PDB file of C-alpha atoms in Angstrom:
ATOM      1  CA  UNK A 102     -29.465 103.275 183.692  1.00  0.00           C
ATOM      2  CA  UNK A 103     -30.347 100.099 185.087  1.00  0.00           C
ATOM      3  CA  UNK A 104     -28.363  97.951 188.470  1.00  0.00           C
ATOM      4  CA  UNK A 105     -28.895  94.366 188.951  1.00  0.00           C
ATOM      5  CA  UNK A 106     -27.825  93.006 191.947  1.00  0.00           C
ATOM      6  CA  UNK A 107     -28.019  88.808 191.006  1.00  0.00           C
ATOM      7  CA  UNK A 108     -27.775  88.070 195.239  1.00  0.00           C
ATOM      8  CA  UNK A 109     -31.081  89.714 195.946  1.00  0.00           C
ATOM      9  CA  UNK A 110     -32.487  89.445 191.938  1.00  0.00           C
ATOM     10  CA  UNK A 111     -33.217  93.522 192.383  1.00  0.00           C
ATOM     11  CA  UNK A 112     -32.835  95.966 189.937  1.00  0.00           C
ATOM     12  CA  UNK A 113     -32.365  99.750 191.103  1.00  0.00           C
ATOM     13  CA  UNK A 114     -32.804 102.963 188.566  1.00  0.00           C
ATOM     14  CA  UNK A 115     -29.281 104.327 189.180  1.00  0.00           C
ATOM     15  CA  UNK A 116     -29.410 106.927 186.437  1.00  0.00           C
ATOM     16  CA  UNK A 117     -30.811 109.615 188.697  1.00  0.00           C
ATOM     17  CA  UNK A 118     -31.113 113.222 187.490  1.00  0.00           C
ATOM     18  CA  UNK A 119     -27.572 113.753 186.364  1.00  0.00           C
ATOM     19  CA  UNK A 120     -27.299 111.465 183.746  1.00  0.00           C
ATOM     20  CA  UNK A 121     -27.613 112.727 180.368  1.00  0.00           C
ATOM     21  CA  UNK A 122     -30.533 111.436 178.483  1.00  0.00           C
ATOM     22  CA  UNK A 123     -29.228 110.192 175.353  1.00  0.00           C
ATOM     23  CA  UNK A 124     -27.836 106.496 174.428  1.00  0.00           C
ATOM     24  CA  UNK A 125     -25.538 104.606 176.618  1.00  0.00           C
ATOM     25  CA  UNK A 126     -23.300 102.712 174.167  1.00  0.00           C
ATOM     26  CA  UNK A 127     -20.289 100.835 176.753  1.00  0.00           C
ATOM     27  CA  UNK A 128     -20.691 100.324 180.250  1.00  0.00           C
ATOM     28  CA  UNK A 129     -17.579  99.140 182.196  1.00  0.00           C
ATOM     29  CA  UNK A 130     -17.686  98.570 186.471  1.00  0.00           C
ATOM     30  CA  UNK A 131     -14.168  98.908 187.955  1.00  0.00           C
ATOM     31  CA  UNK A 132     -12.866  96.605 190.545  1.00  0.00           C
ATOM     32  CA  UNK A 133     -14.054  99.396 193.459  1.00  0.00           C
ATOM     33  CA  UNK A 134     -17.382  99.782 192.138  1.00  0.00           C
ATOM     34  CA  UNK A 135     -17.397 102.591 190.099  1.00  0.00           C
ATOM     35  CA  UNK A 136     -19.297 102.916 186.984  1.00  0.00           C
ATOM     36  CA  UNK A 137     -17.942 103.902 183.618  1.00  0.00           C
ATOM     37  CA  UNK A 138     -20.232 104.567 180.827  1.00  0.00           C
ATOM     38  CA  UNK A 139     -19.517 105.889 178.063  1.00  0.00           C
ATOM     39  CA  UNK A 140     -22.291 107.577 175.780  1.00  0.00           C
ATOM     40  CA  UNK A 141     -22.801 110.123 172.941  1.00  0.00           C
ATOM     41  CA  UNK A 142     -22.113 113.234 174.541  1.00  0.00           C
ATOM     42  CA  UNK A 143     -18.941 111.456 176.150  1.00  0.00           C
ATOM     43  CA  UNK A 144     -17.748 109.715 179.287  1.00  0.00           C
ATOM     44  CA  UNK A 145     -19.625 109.674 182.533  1.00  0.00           C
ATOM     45  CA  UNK A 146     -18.598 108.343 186.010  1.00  0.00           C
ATOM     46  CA  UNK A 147     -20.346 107.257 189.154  1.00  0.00           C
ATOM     47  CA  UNK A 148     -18.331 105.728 192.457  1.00  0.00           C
ATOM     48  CA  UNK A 149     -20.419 103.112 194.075  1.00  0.00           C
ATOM     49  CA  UNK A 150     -22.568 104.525 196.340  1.00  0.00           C
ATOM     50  CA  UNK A 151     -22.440 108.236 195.055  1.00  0.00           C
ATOM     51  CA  UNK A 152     -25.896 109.521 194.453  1.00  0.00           C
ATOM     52  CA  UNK A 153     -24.541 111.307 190.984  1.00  0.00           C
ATOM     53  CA  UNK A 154     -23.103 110.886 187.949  1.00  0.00           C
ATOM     54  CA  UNK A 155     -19.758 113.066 186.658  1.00  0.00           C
ATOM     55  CA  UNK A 156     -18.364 114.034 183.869  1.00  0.00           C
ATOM     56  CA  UNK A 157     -14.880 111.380 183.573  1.00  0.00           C
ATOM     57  CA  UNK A 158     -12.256 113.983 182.812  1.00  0.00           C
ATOM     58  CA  UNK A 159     -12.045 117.788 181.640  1.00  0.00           C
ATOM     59  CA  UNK A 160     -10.317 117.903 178.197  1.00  0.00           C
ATOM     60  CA  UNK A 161     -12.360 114.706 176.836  1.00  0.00           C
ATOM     61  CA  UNK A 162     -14.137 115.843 173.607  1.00  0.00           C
ATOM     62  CA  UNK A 163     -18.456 116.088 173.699  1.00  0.00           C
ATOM     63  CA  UNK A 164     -18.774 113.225 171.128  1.00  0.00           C
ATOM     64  CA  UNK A 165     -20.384 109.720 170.750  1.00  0.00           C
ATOM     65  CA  UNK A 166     -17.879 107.429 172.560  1.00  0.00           C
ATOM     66  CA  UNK A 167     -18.009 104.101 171.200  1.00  0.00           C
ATOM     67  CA  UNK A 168     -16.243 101.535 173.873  1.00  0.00           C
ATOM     68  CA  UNK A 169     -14.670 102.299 177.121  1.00  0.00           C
ATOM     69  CA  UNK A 170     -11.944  99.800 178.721  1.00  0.00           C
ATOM     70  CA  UNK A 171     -10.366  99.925 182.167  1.00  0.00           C
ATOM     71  CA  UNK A 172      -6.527  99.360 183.117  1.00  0.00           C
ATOM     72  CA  UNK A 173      -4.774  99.461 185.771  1.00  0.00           C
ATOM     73  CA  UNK A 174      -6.674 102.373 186.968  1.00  0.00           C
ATOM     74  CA  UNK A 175      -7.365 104.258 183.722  1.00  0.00           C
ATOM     75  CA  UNK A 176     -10.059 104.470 181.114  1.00  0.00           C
ATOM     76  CA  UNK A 177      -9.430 104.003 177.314  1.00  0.00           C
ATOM     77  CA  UNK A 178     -12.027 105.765 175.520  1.00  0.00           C
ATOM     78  CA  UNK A 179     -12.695 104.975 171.800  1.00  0.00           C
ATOM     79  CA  UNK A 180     -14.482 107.512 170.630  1.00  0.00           C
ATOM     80  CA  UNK A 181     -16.337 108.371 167.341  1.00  0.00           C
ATOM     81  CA  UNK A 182     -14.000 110.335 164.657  1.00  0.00           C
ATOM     82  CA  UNK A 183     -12.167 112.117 167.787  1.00  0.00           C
ATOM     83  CA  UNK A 184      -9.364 109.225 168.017  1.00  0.00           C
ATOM     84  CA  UNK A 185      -8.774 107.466 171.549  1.00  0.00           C
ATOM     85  CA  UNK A 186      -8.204 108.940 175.202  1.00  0.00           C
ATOM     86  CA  UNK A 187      -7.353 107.854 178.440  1.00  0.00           C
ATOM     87  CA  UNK A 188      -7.538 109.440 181.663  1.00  0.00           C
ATOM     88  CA  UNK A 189      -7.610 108.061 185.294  1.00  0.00           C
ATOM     89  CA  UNK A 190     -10.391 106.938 187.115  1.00  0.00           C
ATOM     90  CA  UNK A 191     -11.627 108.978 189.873  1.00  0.00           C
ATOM     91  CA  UNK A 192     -10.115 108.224 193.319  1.00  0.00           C
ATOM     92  CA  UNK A 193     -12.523 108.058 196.280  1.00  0.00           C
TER      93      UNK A 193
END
């Protein structure tokens, strides 16, 4: 997983060691930073600055998720024969 910050035209690995290594297919960026992406083993989450990546939400089925969407300070996941989710977004 790849940042690029257009002010200073640098990109920055930000996948670090906790990301899952399988295919990222919808990446969202809240209004506070925070990075949704949603890939086939399911949702993960990283605040901006944190070091690591989470899991979004206990209860979210292991399965390709196919879009994510942000509102109002939840995440709609569409996932891949599992139906759609929401949950919150982490709070910092």
């Amino acid at each position: 997983m790849w940042k690029f910050a257009a002010k200073t035209l640098v990109m920055s690995n930000i996948g670090g060691s906790t990301f899952p290594n399988v295919p990222a297919n919808s990446v969202k960026v809240a209004s506070d930073g925070t990075v949704v992406v949603g890939t086939d083993l399911g949702v993960f989450v990283q605040p901006q600055g944190a070091g690591s990546w989470d899991e979004l939400a206990k209860g979210l089925p292991r399965t390709a998720v196919m879009d994510v969407e942000l509102f109002k300070g939840s995440v709609y996941v569409a996932t891949h024969g599992r139906g759609i989710w929401s949950a919150r977004l982490p709070v910092k």
